[in-house]
Each structure stands twice: as C-alpha cells, then as structure tokens.
Tab-separated table of C-alpha atoms (C1' of nucleotides) in Angstrom:
chain	number	residue	atom	x	y	z
R	1	UNK	CA	-0.080	0.261	0.629
R	2	UNK	CA	2.930	2.308	-0.241
R	3	UNK	CA	3.439	5.146	-2.332
R	4	UNK	CA	6.839	4.918	-3.918
R	5	UNK	CA	7.385	0.901	-4.654
R	6	UNK	CA	8.889	0.673	-7.994
R	7	UNK	CA	5.912	-1.523	-8.962
R	8	UNK	CA	3.730	0.966	-7.152
R	9	UNK	CA	5.057	3.700	-10.016
R	10	UNK	CA	4.367	1.036	-13.157
R	11	UNK	CA	0.587	0.594	-12.078
R	12	UNK	CA	0.142	4.289	-11.943
R	13	UNK	CA	1.502	4.852	-14.944
R	14	UNK	CA	-0.453	2.044	-16.939
R	15	UNK	CA	-3.582	3.495	-15.074
R	16	UNK	CA	-2.594	7.204	-16.747
R	17	UNK	CA	-1.184	5.795	-19.448
R	18	UNK	CA	-5.178	4.175	-20.011
R	19	UNK	CA	-6.930	7.158	-18.445
R	20	UNK	CA	-5.495	9.443	-21.372
R	21	UNK	CA	-5.532	7.199	-24.113
R	22	UNK	CA	-9.786	6.828	-22.914
R	23	UNK	CA	-10.400	10.601	-22.586
R	24	UNK	CA	-9.079	10.871	-26.641
R	25	UNK	CA	-10.384	8.278	-27.573
R	26	UNK	CA	-14.032	9.710	-25.894
R	27	UNK	CA	-13.597	13.263	-27.191
R	28	UNK	CA	-12.876	12.156	-30.940
R	29	UNK	CA	-15.315	9.639	-32.019
R	30	UNK	CA	-17.378	9.528	-28.735
R	31	UNK	CA	-17.702	7.437	-25.258
R	32	UNK	CA	-20.133	4.665	-26.596
R	33	UNK	CA	-18.017	4.092	-29.834
R	34	UNK	CA	-15.184	3.336	-28.242
R	35	UNK	CA	-14.912	0.238	-26.499
R	36	UNK	CA	-12.470	-1.029	-23.770
R	37	UNK	CA	-10.525	-3.326	-26.233
R	38	UNK	CA	-10.005	0.059	-27.869
R	39	UNK	CA	-8.901	1.875	-25.032
R	40	UNK	CA	-6.876	-0.963	-23.946
R	41	UNK	CA	-4.681	-1.461	-27.350
R	42	UNK	CA	-4.095	2.332	-27.570
R	43	UNK	CA	-2.684	2.758	-24.482
R	44	UNK	CA	-0.395	0.496	-25.283
R	45	UNK	CA	-1.732	-2.348	-23.115
R	46	UNK	CA	-1.379	-6.314	-25.513
R	47	UNK	CA	-4.069	-7.306	-22.821
R	48	UNK	CA	-7.547	-6.350	-24.394
R	49	UNK	CA	-8.758	-6.302	-21.173
R	50	UNK	CA	-6.486	-3.940	-18.752
R	51	UNK	CA	-9.230	-1.370	-19.194
R	52	UNK	CA	-11.583	-4.038	-17.070
R	53	UNK	CA	-8.536	-4.951	-14.395
R	54	UNK	CA	-7.448	-0.826	-13.794
R	55	UNK	CA	-11.006	0.233	-13.873
R	56	UNK	CA	-13.760	-1.934	-14.112
R	57	UNK	CA	-16.909	-1.371	-16.130
R	58	UNK	CA	-16.849	1.909	-18.750
R	59	UNK	CA	-19.251	3.966	-16.128
R	60	UNK	CA	-16.116	3.513	-13.653
R	61	UNK	CA	-13.481	4.790	-16.179
R	62	UNK	CA	-15.335	7.739	-17.046
R	63	UNK	CA	-15.623	8.471	-13.309
R	64	UNK	CA	-12.163	8.286	-13.467
R	65	UNK	CA	-11.092	10.171	-16.205
R	66	UNK	CA	-13.937	13.252	-14.701
R	67	UNK	CA	-12.198	13.160	-11.278
R	68	UNK	CA	-8.445	13.344	-12.528
R	69	UNK	CA	-9.110	16.537	-13.676
R	70	UNK	CA	-12.226	17.431	-10.665
R	71	UNK	CA	-9.323	17.954	-8.446
R	72	UNK	CA	-7.241	20.598	-10.528
R	73	UNK	CA	-9.895	22.850	-11.529
R	74	UNK	CA	-11.116	22.260	-7.908
R	75	UNK	CA	-8.224	24.465	-7.076
R	76	UNK	CA	-8.118	26.414	-9.271
R	77	UNK	CA	-11.725	27.696	-8.796
R	78	UNK	CA	-10.918	27.533	-4.580
R	79	UNK	CA	-8.077	29.967	-5.548
R	80	UNK	CA	-10.385	32.112	-7.242
R	81	UNK	CA	-12.885	32.155	-4.808
R	82	UNK	CA	-10.335	33.210	-1.920
R	83	UNK	CA	-9.604	36.219	-3.861
R	84	UNK	CA	-13.259	37.260	-4.091
R	85	UNK	CA	-13.985	37.391	-0.371
R	86	UNK	CA	-17.464	38.866	0.387
R	87	UNK	CA	-17.781	41.492	-2.979
R	88	UNK	CA	-21.237	41.792	-4.090
R	89	UNK	CA	-19.907	42.597	-7.677
R	90	UNK	CA	-21.667	39.684	-9.787
R	91	UNK	CA	-18.797	39.496	-12.136
R	92	UNK	CA	-16.204	38.717	-9.260
R	93	UNK	CA	-18.492	35.224	-8.609
R	94	UNK	CA	-18.906	34.344	-12.604
R	95	UNK	CA	-15.365	35.316	-13.004
R	96	UNK	CA	-15.161	31.869	-9.960
R	97	UNK	CA	-17.591	29.968	-11.972
R	98	UNK	CA	-16.665	30.204	-15.635
R	99	UNK	CA	-12.762	30.661	-15.233
R	100	UNK	CA	-12.053	27.453	-14.012
R	101	UNK	CA	-12.534	25.264	-16.615
R	102	UNK	CA	-11.210	27.067	-19.152
R	103	UNK	CA	-8.103	27.908	-16.880
R	104	UNK	CA	-7.365	24.225	-16.666
R	105	UNK	CA	-7.760	23.561	-20.211
R	106	UNK	CA	-4.867	25.888	-20.682
R	107	UNK	CA	-2.551	24.735	-18.382
R	108	UNK	CA	-3.183	21.638	-19.905
R	109	UNK	CA	-1.305	22.390	-23.285
R	110	UNK	CA	-2.804	21.616	-26.837
R	111	UNK	CA	-4.439	19.937	-27.593
R	112	UNK	CA	-6.860	19.222	-25.074
R	113	UNK	CA	-9.757	16.701	-25.155
R	114	UNK	CA	-11.862	16.912	-21.619
R	115	UNK	CA	-14.007	19.441	-22.896
R	116	UNK	CA	-15.548	17.504	-25.784
R	117	UNK	CA	-15.087	14.150	-23.657
R	118	UNK	CA	-17.532	16.210	-20.281
R	119	UNK	CA	-19.855	17.693	-22.925
R	120	UNK	CA	-20.539	14.562	-23.921
R	121	UNK	CA	-20.633	12.823	-20.569
R	122	UNK	CA	-23.326	15.934	-19.428
R	123	UNK	CA	-25.304	14.772	-21.871
R	124	UNK	CA	-25.938	11.270	-22.050
R	125	UNK	CA	-28.955	9.818	-20.792
R	126	UNK	CA	-26.986	6.752	-18.638
R	127	UNK	CA	-23.674	9.083	-17.612
R	128	UNK	CA	-25.176	12.338	-16.161
R	129	UNK	CA	-25.829	11.720	-12.354
R	130	UNK	CA	-21.655	10.742	-12.652
R	131	UNK	CA	-21.573	14.817	-13.303
R	132	UNK	CA	-23.683	15.853	-11.566
R	133	UNK	CA	-22.509	14.222	-8.092
R	134	UNK	CA	-19.046	15.258	-8.782
R	135	UNK	CA	-20.582	19.116	-8.767
R	136	UNK	CA	-22.684	18.483	-6.154
R	137	UNK	CA	-19.661	17.062	-3.641
R	138	UNK	CA	-17.442	21.015	-4.261
R	139	UNK	CA	-17.942	23.061	-1.375
R	140	UNK	CA	-16.427	25.650	-3.158
R	141	UNK	CA	-19.332	25.462	-5.699
R	142	UNK	CA	-22.387	26.133	-3.182
R	143	UNK	CA	-20.159	28.699	-2.134
R	144	UNK	CA	-20.445	30.416	-5.415
R	145	UNK	CA	-24.338	29.807	-5.882
R	146	UNK	CA	-24.832	31.277	-2.876
R	147	UNK	CA	-22.567	34.391	-3.261
R	148	UNK	CA	-24.139	34.978	-6.338
R	149	UNK	CA	-27.466	34.520	-4.412
R	150	UNK	CA	-26.515	37.832	-2.701
R	151	UNK	CA	-25.822	39.938	-5.242
R	152	UNK	CA	-28.949	39.222	-7.056
R	153	UNK	CA	-31.819	39.372	-3.906
R	154	UNK	CA	-34.708	40.498	-5.720
R	155	UNK	CA	-34.608	37.614	-7.970
R	156	UNK	CA	-37.008	34.702	-7.757
R	157	UNK	CA	-35.716	31.820	-6.851
R	158	UNK	CA	-36.543	30.071	-9.875
R	159	UNK	CA	-35.162	32.279	-12.247
R	160	UNK	CA	-31.899	32.318	-10.239
R	161	UNK	CA	-31.601	28.096	-10.796
R	162	UNK	CA	-33.352	28.430	-14.222
R	163	UNK	CA	-29.667	30.952	-14.905
R	164	UNK	CA	-27.379	28.915	-13.339
R	165	UNK	CA	-28.236	25.494	-14.670
R	166	UNK	CA	-27.938	27.620	-18.071
R	167	UNK	CA	-24.456	28.377	-17.651
R	168	UNK	CA	-23.447	24.928	-16.357
R	169	UNK	CA	-24.298	24.414	-20.070
R	170	UNK	CA	-22.503	27.184	-21.112
R	171	UNK	CA	-19.311	26.811	-19.635
R	172	UNK	CA	-18.783	23.073	-21.070
R	173	UNK	CA	-20.270	23.519	-24.332
R	174	UNK	CA	-18.522	26.288	-25.373
R	175	UNK	CA	-15.275	25.024	-24.364
R	176	UNK	CA	-16.027	22.086	-25.884
R	177	UNK	CA	-17.165	23.992	-29.035
R	178	UNK	CA	-13.900	26.248	-28.969
R	179	UNK	CA	-11.511	22.256	-28.230
R	180	UNK	CA	-13.438	20.701	-31.246
R	181	UNK	CA	-12.642	24.743	-32.994
R	182	UNK	CA	-8.832	24.001	-32.034
R	183	UNK	CA	-8.466	20.049	-32.691
R	184	UNK	CA	-10.075	20.820	-36.637
R	185	UNK	CA	-7.854	23.836	-36.935
R	186	UNK	CA	-10.318	25.801	-37.202
R	187	UNK	CA	-10.353	29.583	-36.280
R	188	UNK	CA	-11.890	30.626	-33.093
R	189	UNK	CA	-13.270	33.868	-31.906
R	190	UNK	CA	-10.520	34.304	-29.191
R	191	UNK	CA	-6.845	33.331	-29.227
R	192	UNK	CA	-7.065	32.051	-26.633
R	193	UNK	CA	-8.344	30.070	-23.202
R	194	UNK	CA	-8.459	33.508	-20.891
R	195	UNK	CA	-10.072	35.480	-23.541
R	196	UNK	CA	-12.392	32.761	-24.321
R	197	UNK	CA	-13.749	32.733	-20.889
R	198	UNK	CA	-13.678	36.527	-20.649
R	199	UNK	CA	-15.797	36.564	-23.590
R	200	UNK	CA	-17.885	33.877	-21.415
R	201	UNK	CA	-17.918	35.913	-18.326
R	202	UNK	CA	-19.424	38.952	-20.417
R	203	UNK	CA	-22.505	36.673	-21.472
R	204	UNK	CA	-22.698	35.433	-18.508
R	205	UNK	CA	-22.697	38.209	-16.639
R	206	UNK	CA	-25.441	39.842	-18.631
R	207	UNK	CA	-27.612	36.825	-18.947
R	208	UNK	CA	-27.522	36.494	-14.905
R	209	UNK	CA	-28.038	40.499	-15.078
R	210	UNK	CA	-30.934	40.392	-17.634
R	211	UNK	CA	-34.514	41.703	-15.689
R	212	UNK	CA	-36.500	38.777	-15.258
R	213	UNK	CA	-40.389	39.659	-17.665
R	214	UNK	CA	-43.446	38.390	-14.805
R	215	UNK	CA	-46.650	36.991	-15.221
R	216	UNK	CA	-47.704	36.218	-19.041
R	217	UNK	CA	-46.965	37.594	-22.237
R	218	UNK	CA	-49.035	38.301	-25.275
R	219	UNK	CA	-47.886	34.563	-27.897
I	1	UNK	CA	-45.223	6.114	-56.596
I	2	UNK	CA	-48.768	7.857	-56.122
I	3	UNK	CA	-49.865	8.872	-52.107
I	4	UNK	CA	-53.303	7.729	-51.081
I	5	UNK	CA	-52.750	3.611	-52.211
I	6	UNK	CA	-53.441	1.278	-49.472
I	7	UNK	CA	-50.190	0.146	-49.256
I	8	UNK	CA	-48.227	3.033	-49.222
I	9	UNK	CA	-50.349	4.407	-46.438
I	10	UNK	CA	-48.928	1.019	-44.085
I	11	UNK	CA	-45.903	1.831	-45.285
I	12	UNK	CA	-45.444	5.189	-43.702
I	13	UNK	CA	-47.589	4.592	-40.472
I	14	UNK	CA	-44.778	1.500	-39.744
I	15	UNK	CA	-42.151	4.433	-41.046
I	16	UNK	CA	-43.513	7.184	-38.685
I	17	UNK	CA	-43.700	3.807	-35.570
I	18	UNK	CA	-39.967	3.289	-36.024
I	19	UNK	CA	-39.080	7.232	-35.940
I	20	UNK	CA	-41.516	7.624	-33.058
I	21	UNK	CA	-39.958	4.456	-31.371
I	22	UNK	CA	-36.243	5.296	-31.995
I	23	UNK	CA	-37.051	8.583	-31.141
I	24	UNK	CA	-38.380	7.696	-27.349
I	25	UNK	CA	-35.710	5.257	-26.943
I	26	UNK	CA	-32.439	7.318	-28.512
I	27	UNK	CA	-33.671	9.879	-25.839
I	28	UNK	CA	-34.158	7.436	-22.825
I	29	UNK	CA	-31.205	5.714	-23.105
I	30	UNK	CA	-28.749	7.143	-25.487
I	31	UNK	CA	-28.312	6.721	-29.618
I	32	UNK	CA	-25.441	4.102	-28.901
I	33	UNK	CA	-26.463	2.791	-26.544
I	34	UNK	CA	-30.136	1.316	-28.662
I	35	UNK	CA	-29.986	-1.000	-31.556
I	36	UNK	CA	-31.022	-1.137	-34.842
I	37	UNK	CA	-32.951	-4.372	-33.604
I	38	UNK	CA	-34.299	-2.999	-30.172
I	39	UNK	CA	-35.930	-0.314	-32.313
I	40	UNK	CA	-37.341	-2.551	-34.365
I	41	UNK	CA	-39.056	-4.149	-31.587
I	42	UNK	CA	-40.206	-1.718	-29.760
I	43	UNK	CA	-41.888	-0.235	-33.257
I	44	UNK	CA	-43.498	-3.053	-32.781
I	45	UNK	CA	-42.229	-4.989	-36.210
I	46	UNK	CA	-41.494	-8.688	-35.627
I	47	UNK	CA	-38.558	-7.830	-38.108
I	48	UNK	CA	-35.536	-6.812	-36.478
I	49	UNK	CA	-34.081	-5.764	-39.982
I	50	UNK	CA	-37.078	-3.187	-40.157
I	51	UNK	CA	-34.965	-0.205	-39.148
I	52	UNK	CA	-32.431	-1.148	-41.712
I	53	UNK	CA	-34.724	-1.945	-44.812
I	54	UNK	CA	-37.240	1.461	-44.040
I	55	UNK	CA	-34.042	3.886	-43.104
I	56	UNK	CA	-30.874	2.294	-43.840
I	57	UNK	CA	-27.915	3.256	-41.199
I	58	UNK	CA	-28.303	4.479	-37.353
I	59	UNK	CA	-27.105	8.311	-38.922
I	60	UNK	CA	-29.962	7.911	-41.930
I	61	UNK	CA	-33.210	7.244	-38.854
I	62	UNK	CA	-31.446	9.791	-37.229
I	63	UNK	CA	-31.614	12.169	-39.972
I	64	UNK	CA	-35.079	11.326	-40.176
I	65	UNK	CA	-35.857	12.049	-36.979
I	66	UNK	CA	-34.673	15.318	-37.359
I	67	UNK	CA	-35.421	16.282	-40.404
I	68	UNK	CA	-39.064	15.242	-39.738
I	69	UNK	CA	-39.026	17.710	-36.761
I	70	UNK	CA	-37.700	20.325	-38.631
I	71	UNK	CA	-40.238	21.409	-40.953
I	72	UNK	CA	-42.657	21.833	-38.366
I	73	UNK	CA	-40.174	23.977	-36.325
I	74	UNK	CA	-39.230	25.919	-39.456
I	75	UNK	CA	-42.549	26.946	-39.921
I	76	UNK	CA	-43.695	28.405	-36.976
I	77	UNK	CA	-40.255	30.200	-37.492
I	78	UNK	CA	-41.253	31.615	-40.492
I	79	UNK	CA	-44.481	32.940	-39.023
I	80	UNK	CA	-42.197	34.721	-36.432
I	81	UNK	CA	-40.567	35.754	-38.878
I	82	UNK	CA	-42.865	37.515	-40.691
I	83	UNK	CA	-44.869	38.978	-38.110
I	84	UNK	CA	-41.395	41.091	-35.964
I	85	UNK	CA	-41.438	42.500	-39.936
I	86	UNK	CA	-38.504	44.873	-39.553
I	87	UNK	CA	-38.036	45.703	-35.952
I	88	UNK	CA	-34.271	46.771	-34.561
I	89	UNK	CA	-35.170	45.623	-31.185
I	90	UNK	CA	-33.089	42.504	-30.433
I	91	UNK	CA	-35.961	40.956	-28.207
I	92	UNK	CA	-37.712	40.470	-31.740
I	93	UNK	CA	-35.298	38.549	-33.399
I	94	UNK	CA	-34.640	36.322	-30.434
I	95	UNK	CA	-37.517	35.718	-29.540
I	96	UNK	CA	-37.529	34.060	-33.391
I	97	UNK	CA	-34.900	32.336	-32.333
I	98	UNK	CA	-35.770	30.868	-28.976
I	99	UNK	CA	-39.785	30.176	-29.493
I	100	UNK	CA	-39.622	27.998	-32.394
I	101	UNK	CA	-38.858	24.843	-30.474
I	102	UNK	CA	-40.502	24.911	-27.275
I	103	UNK	CA	-43.455	25.587	-28.936
I	104	UNK	CA	-42.963	23.105	-30.999
I	105	UNK	CA	-42.595	20.603	-28.009
I	106	UNK	CA	-45.746	21.929	-26.662
I	107	UNK	CA	-48.105	21.735	-29.500
I	108	UNK	CA	-46.492	17.784	-29.526
I	109	UNK	CA	-48.059	17.405	-25.926
I	110	UNK	CA	-46.278	15.648	-23.342
I	111	UNK	CA	-44.387	13.254	-23.372
I	112	UNK	CA	-42.113	14.395	-25.684
I	113	UNK	CA	-38.493	13.420	-26.562
I	114	UNK	CA	-37.305	15.633	-29.249
I	115	UNK	CA	-35.189	18.036	-26.799
I	116	UNK	CA	-33.105	14.771	-25.191
I	117	UNK	CA	-32.438	13.678	-28.674
I	118	UNK	CA	-31.871	16.876	-29.985
I	119	UNK	CA	-28.501	17.096	-27.442
I	120	UNK	CA	-27.158	14.161	-28.174
I	121	UNK	CA	-27.140	14.564	-31.331
I	122	UNK	CA	-25.207	18.297	-31.264
I	123	UNK	CA	-23.029	16.779	-28.785
I	124	UNK	CA	-21.682	13.695	-30.584
I	125	UNK	CA	-18.826	14.338	-32.320
I	126	UNK	CA	-20.026	12.072	-35.150
I	127	UNK	CA	-23.202	12.917	-35.697
I	128	UNK	CA	-23.525	16.778	-34.910
I	129	UNK	CA	-22.603	17.426	-38.576
I	130	UNK	CA	-25.838	15.898	-39.497
I	131	UNK	CA	-27.472	18.662	-37.252
I	132	UNK	CA	-25.469	21.565	-38.597
I	133	UNK	CA	-26.487	20.553	-41.592
I	134	UNK	CA	-29.959	20.855	-41.330
I	135	UNK	CA	-29.262	24.214	-39.464
I	136	UNK	CA	-26.859	26.071	-42.215
I	137	UNK	CA	-30.333	24.851	-44.731
I	138	UNK	CA	-32.608	26.812	-43.369
I	139	UNK	CA	-32.741	30.554	-44.655
I	140	UNK	CA	-35.512	31.734	-41.792
I	141	UNK	CA	-32.490	30.823	-39.153
I	142	UNK	CA	-30.067	33.325	-41.669
I	143	UNK	CA	-32.359	35.867	-41.729
I	144	UNK	CA	-32.491	36.354	-37.343
I	145	UNK	CA	-28.995	36.528	-37.505
I	146	UNK	CA	-28.860	38.974	-40.569
I	147	UNK	CA	-31.924	40.855	-38.245
I	148	UNK	CA	-29.804	40.428	-34.717
I	149	UNK	CA	-26.920	42.152	-36.791
I	150	UNK	CA	-28.649	44.882	-37.457
I	151	UNK	CA	-29.977	45.386	-34.229
I	152	UNK	CA	-25.745	46.129	-32.499
I	153	UNK	CA	-24.104	47.378	-35.489
I	154	UNK	CA	-21.498	47.997	-33.105
I	155	UNK	CA	-20.873	44.546	-31.678
I	156	UNK	CA	-17.733	42.860	-33.512
I	157	UNK	CA	-18.239	40.307	-35.624
I	158	UNK	CA	-16.377	37.342	-33.381
I	159	UNK	CA	-18.250	38.565	-30.475
I	160	UNK	CA	-21.695	37.939	-32.251
I	161	UNK	CA	-21.099	34.338	-33.632
I	162	UNK	CA	-20.054	33.786	-30.010
I	163	UNK	CA	-22.813	34.520	-28.688
I	164	UNK	CA	-24.802	33.205	-31.501
I	165	UNK	CA	-23.251	29.714	-30.392
I	166	UNK	CA	-24.206	30.626	-27.040
I	167	UNK	CA	-27.663	30.707	-27.141
I	168	UNK	CA	-27.567	27.624	-29.725
I	169	UNK	CA	-26.553	25.680	-27.522
I	170	UNK	CA	-28.496	27.537	-24.457
I	171	UNK	CA	-31.981	26.565	-26.543
I	172	UNK	CA	-31.502	22.856	-27.238
I	173	UNK	CA	-29.956	22.154	-23.552
I	174	UNK	CA	-32.337	23.664	-21.704
I	175	UNK	CA	-35.378	22.642	-23.298
I	176	UNK	CA	-33.723	19.130	-23.500
I	177	UNK	CA	-33.143	19.542	-18.950
I	178	UNK	CA	-37.125	20.750	-18.750
I	179	UNK	CA	-37.833	17.983	-20.816
I	180	UNK	CA	-35.937	15.366	-18.688
I	181	UNK	CA	-37.465	17.220	-15.896
I	182	UNK	CA	-41.201	16.243	-16.881
I	183	UNK	CA	-40.398	13.218	-17.766
I	184	UNK	CA	-39.141	12.305	-13.888
I	185	UNK	CA	-42.070	14.023	-12.524
I	186	UNK	CA	-39.420	16.290	-10.710
I	187	UNK	CA	-40.580	20.107	-10.471
I	188	UNK	CA	-39.075	22.512	-13.053
I	189	UNK	CA	-38.786	26.550	-12.549
I	190	UNK	CA	-41.442	27.145	-15.051
I	191	UNK	CA	-45.007	25.787	-15.939
I	192	UNK	CA	-45.373	25.845	-19.345
I	193	UNK	CA	-43.213	25.468	-22.738
I	194	UNK	CA	-44.171	29.139	-22.699
I	195	UNK	CA	-42.948	29.868	-19.942
I	196	UNK	CA	-39.789	28.362	-20.260
I	197	UNK	CA	-39.084	30.240	-23.586
I	198	UNK	CA	-39.932	33.712	-22.075
I	199	UNK	CA	-37.327	32.710	-19.730
I	200	UNK	CA	-34.688	31.572	-22.031
I	201	UNK	CA	-35.594	34.748	-24.350
I	202	UNK	CA	-35.345	36.608	-21.218
I	203	UNK	CA	-31.515	35.210	-20.231
I	204	UNK	CA	-30.454	35.763	-24.047
I	205	UNK	CA	-31.257	39.018	-24.889
I	206	UNK	CA	-29.448	39.938	-21.470
I	207	UNK	CA	-26.469	38.311	-23.072
I	208	UNK	CA	-26.675	39.339	-26.540
I	209	UNK	CA	-26.989	42.656	-25.321
I	210	UNK	CA	-23.752	42.369	-22.279
I	211	UNK	CA	-21.567	45.078	-22.636
I	212	UNK	CA	-18.134	43.568	-24.581
I	213	UNK	CA	-14.951	43.441	-22.499
I	214	UNK	CA	-12.296	45.016	-24.836
I	215	UNK	CA	-8.121	44.026	-24.516
I	216	UNK	CA	-6.783	41.769	-21.435
I	217	UNK	CA	-7.776	41.650	-18.254
I	218	UNK	CA	-6.351	41.639	-14.736
I	219	UNK	CA	-6.106	37.525	-14.010
G	1	DA	C1'	16.772	-18.489	-1.919
G	2	DG	C1'	12.005	-19.350	-2.314
G	3	DC	C1'	6.812	-17.713	-1.230
G	4	DT	C1'	3.100	-14.735	-2.343
G	5	DA	C1'	0.873	-11.064	-3.896
G	6	DA	C1'	-0.334	-8.385	-7.904
G	7	DG	C1'	0.457	-7.291	-12.334
G	8	DT	C1'	0.121	-8.753	-17.263
G	9	DC	C1'	-1.042	-11.593	-21.281
G	10	DA	C1'	-3.371	-14.490	-24.531
G	11	DA	C1'	-7.453	-17.074	-25.697
G	12	DG	C1'	-11.979	-18.004	-25.398
G	13	DC	C1'	-16.812	-17.866	-23.896
G	14	DA	C1'	-21.919	-16.079	-24.655
G	15	DG	C1'	-24.534	-12.985	-26.459
G	16	DC	C1'	-25.123	-8.906	-29.336
G	17	DT	C1'	-24.288	-6.450	-33.476
G	18	DG	C1'	-25.087	-4.696	-38.400
G	19	DA	C1'	-26.377	-6.387	-42.596
G	20	DT	C1'	-27.491	-9.623	-45.715
G	21	DT	C1'	-30.317	-13.492	-47.749
G	22	DT	C1'	-34.548	-16.750	-48.033
G	23	DA	C1'	-39.322	-17.110	-47.683
G	24	DA	C1'	-44.327	-15.861	-47.136
G	25	DT	C1'	-47.626	-12.462	-46.665
G	26	DT	C1'	-49.784	-8.509	-48.733
G	27	DC	C1'	-51.580	-5.219	-51.925
G	28	DT	C1'	-51.383	-3.477	-56.824
G	29	DT	C1'	-51.944	-3.735	-61.339
G	30	DC	C1'	-53.308	-5.465	-65.755
Y	1	DG	C1'	-57.899	-13.177	-60.936
Y	2	DA	C1'	-53.710	-14.232	-61.567
Y	3	DA	C1'	-48.610	-12.277	-62.449
Y	4	DG	C1'	-45.544	-8.654	-60.749
Y	5	DA	C1'	-44.439	-6.072	-56.996
Y	6	DA	C1'	-43.486	-4.513	-52.620
Y	7	DT	C1'	-43.495	-5.223	-47.855
Y	8	DT	C1'	-43.142	-8.205	-43.522
Y	9	DA	C1'	-40.766	-12.043	-41.229
Y	10	DA	C1'	-37.569	-14.928	-40.096
Y	11	DA	C1'	-32.794	-17.665	-40.626
Y	12	DT	C1'	-28.427	-16.600	-40.783
Y	13	DC	C1'	-23.587	-14.666	-41.083
Y	14	DA	C1'	-19.158	-12.604	-40.025
Y	15	DG	C1'	-17.118	-9.744	-36.316
Y	16	DC	C1'	-17.370	-6.964	-32.504
Y	17	DT	C1'	-18.569	-6.451	-27.318
Y	18	DG	C1'	-17.391	-7.425	-22.146
Y	19	DC	C1'	-15.911	-10.832	-19.060
Y	20	DT	C1'	-13.637	-14.356	-17.511
Y	21	DT	C1'	-10.263	-18.141	-17.393
Y	22	DG	C1'	-5.613	-19.222	-17.016
Y	23	DA	C1'	-0.553	-19.081	-17.612
Y	24	DC	C1'	3.626	-16.412	-17.000
Y	25	DT	C1'	6.130	-11.981	-15.230
Y	26	DT	C1'	7.912	-9.802	-11.969
Y	27	DA	C1'	7.716	-7.037	-7.252
Y	28	DG	C1'	8.642	-7.569	-1.788
Y	29	DC	C1'	8.611	-9.990	2.120
Y	30	DT	C1'	10.801	-13.460	5.079
DNA sequence: AGCTAAGTCAAGCAGCTGATTTAATTCTTC
DNA sequence: GAAGAATTAAATCAGCTGCTTGACTTAGCT
C-alpha cells in the first residue's frame, strides 16, 4: 500500500496511460463508439482487458477521468474564490464560476480533450449523474451559488436556478466547441482560453443581470 | 408512386412507428446505447431488420428524425419571422430564434423526447454534422442572424457569432433539461413551455446586449 | 533463495451487433 | 383473378462486445 515502490509506480503509470488514451478516444469518436478493447490497445496494453482490470466497467472509467480533472479544477476554483472575499459584484462570482474550466484547459496545453469529453458525459442519459454527483460534492461551487444569491436578492429563486443551469451548460459546451475548433484547425473567435473565458463571463454576467419578465406575455 | 394507396399508407405508418420508437429510446437510453434491433422491436415490427429496410444505417435514421421535426419548427419560425418585420428590437429577433423549439415541443403534447434526442445529436462527435447541415439549410435562420446583426451594429463580428453559438447550445440543452424534468416528474422552474421560453428569451437578450470587455484583463 | 501477491498477457466464452439472404405475406395492376 | 412488385418476417452470417479464465512475469517479503 506504500506510495513509491517500483511496482506501484508502474501500475499508476499504466493507469494514467489508459486514462489519457480513453479521454482522447472518447472525445474524438464518442464515449459509446469506443470499446474498452480499443482503449486498452490505444494505451499500449497488449492486454485487451486492461480497462476491466484497472477500472472495472466503462462507467467507472468515465468516473475516473472526471475525478482526475475535478481535483485540479476545484483547486483553481478555490483560489479564485479566496480572492473575491465577500464581493457584491456579480462579475466576481461569475469569474469564479466560469474561469476554472478554461484555465484548467489552458494549463493542460494543447491539444486537450476534456471539454469534449465532458460535453458528452453531461448530455448522455446514463452518464449525466456521474457529472452531477461530482458537482454536488464541490463545496466551493455551493459557496459561489450563495455568493450570486447575495448579489441578486430580488431575483426569484426559480429564475436564479434556471439561469444557473444555463451557465452550467454554457461553460461546458462553449469550451467543447472551442476545443473542437482548435483540434480541427478551424478559426476561433478568441486567441486564448483566457480571452474565451472573458467572452463567456461577459455574456454570463449580462444573462444573469437581465430583467425578468413577470406574468404572462402575448404569444 | 401515388400517395394514397393502402400499401403506401401502411408503409408510412410503420415508418412513423419506427421513427417514434427510435426517438423515445434514443432520448431515454442514448443513441448509441440502443441497437437497430431494439428499435425495430419497440416499433412492434417482428422484423428485426426493419430499421435497415426502411432507413438504412443508424445515421440515416437519426437524420430522418431530425427532418421530421425540422419542417414543423421551420414553419413556426417563419410565422414568427413574418411578425417581426424589420424591427430593431433585439428581443423580437431573439423571440424568433428561441421560441420555435419550445413551441414545437408544446404542440407535440407530453411526453416529448425530441429535445433530449437533439442534445445528444448536437454533442456527439459523429452526429454533430447532421444537425449542423440541417441548420445551415434554413433560410429563416439566416434571416434572424442578419436581423440581430442590424440591431447590434457596433458589436464585433466574432463576439456576435460567439454569442450566437451560445444561444444555439442554450436553446437545445435548456429544453432538454426541462423535458427530462417533466419525464422524471421533477419540479421545473416554469409551468409551461411558453413560460420556459420566456425565461430563456429574457436571459438570451441580456446575454446578447451585455457589454464587451476589450483588450486584456487582469488574471 | 524461495514464496506470495500483484500485474500483465493471451485466449476463449456467450451474447449482441449490423447486414444479408431467403421465405412468406400482402397489396397493386393488368 | 393471376402476375408481379413491395413489405414483413425469419434465419443466418461474420465481426465485435464485455467478461472470464489460466498461464506467465515480476516486485516485495521472510
């Protein structure tokens, strides 16, 4: 159970190999279009059952990939959160909410696959809950929600969670879109992940501050 | 090739049966998690190759489902578009952009599956292009983009397409989220598709009108 | 040095996949 | 009403799936 034996390092190396290969294949071809066999082979494991041995089912593998990144993202989020203190400017809280993912992707260096992977996991009816569980277990995320709430005391609760959901989708899918564009050498609206995040923050702040139509409207 | 023979009606009935069954299964379990065999069986066709006979590959089936709804949605969009004329109010154009999908879902009556289906298709690396092709072929959609452009003459092109992308994702995924909540009997922020659309329009207008941060920002 | 436990590898299993082929049925058309 | 085409049904195919099995290799301990 020790940390630094030769054996343990080899194991964690092949685990890492499998995680990386899986992330790439999943992002490029689709989670369900790729078999555990293909992942094992792409990871350089002659063993066609390596995924099964190290992770179990494909769902477990997906969860492991999520966890691997979640820690780093949570770190970044906590750092940004510490900087905002008890601000009452919505933009400060939106920064905390939006920037961790793009900043993490930037830190990974190009190419990346995690955003496209996440977009699929969030959308798939069977894998959705994995991502949801991971989000719910983040204390910093709850803090941000609370921070936003304090900035917008007059906004009805339903509208605030409604717009929170929108932001959640926006962060992941906009990042995935940009990642795909980078992978395909398609022109992107922004030159860096940081600038892309700024564009997203601009939009999200505007969205969250938008006036709320009450009652009924004409059709 | 005539339209109203008994035979032709039976055929189009079983085609419809297959389309409906596929849409439901795809939405509930995932496009790739469902085999053509399962679709055929769920459609009540003893023939396990019915999908292959009537549609060809799974990609063709997905395309057929998209087309089936696209026509109705395009109709609604054209109707709304005719009503806005040459307005310079962003909200009018956002209405045209956002409302067709929720209005179509409302017209289908509950339960619906199309929104969840679309979310998956839009996200999957292999199926993405199907949805993109369908969108690009819509003249009314281009008109709306042009209308928004005229409302926001000072906004840089990149930012406008950037935010246009955001809206695209928002429409589909917010609808999918609500559809899922309805299917699972989970509470929803809004009581009707129309109200949900209003919430989305509010947010999108705010997003599109948000000020644009120029140049660099502090990290 | 020798034993145990863990990781790797290679092969094989039943089951399901899409696709094709053949047979039976059903409607159209002459 | 019979010929013929089109749809449905049923059986079959090779290929791939996840999963299990057992043999082999190697690290770590006594």
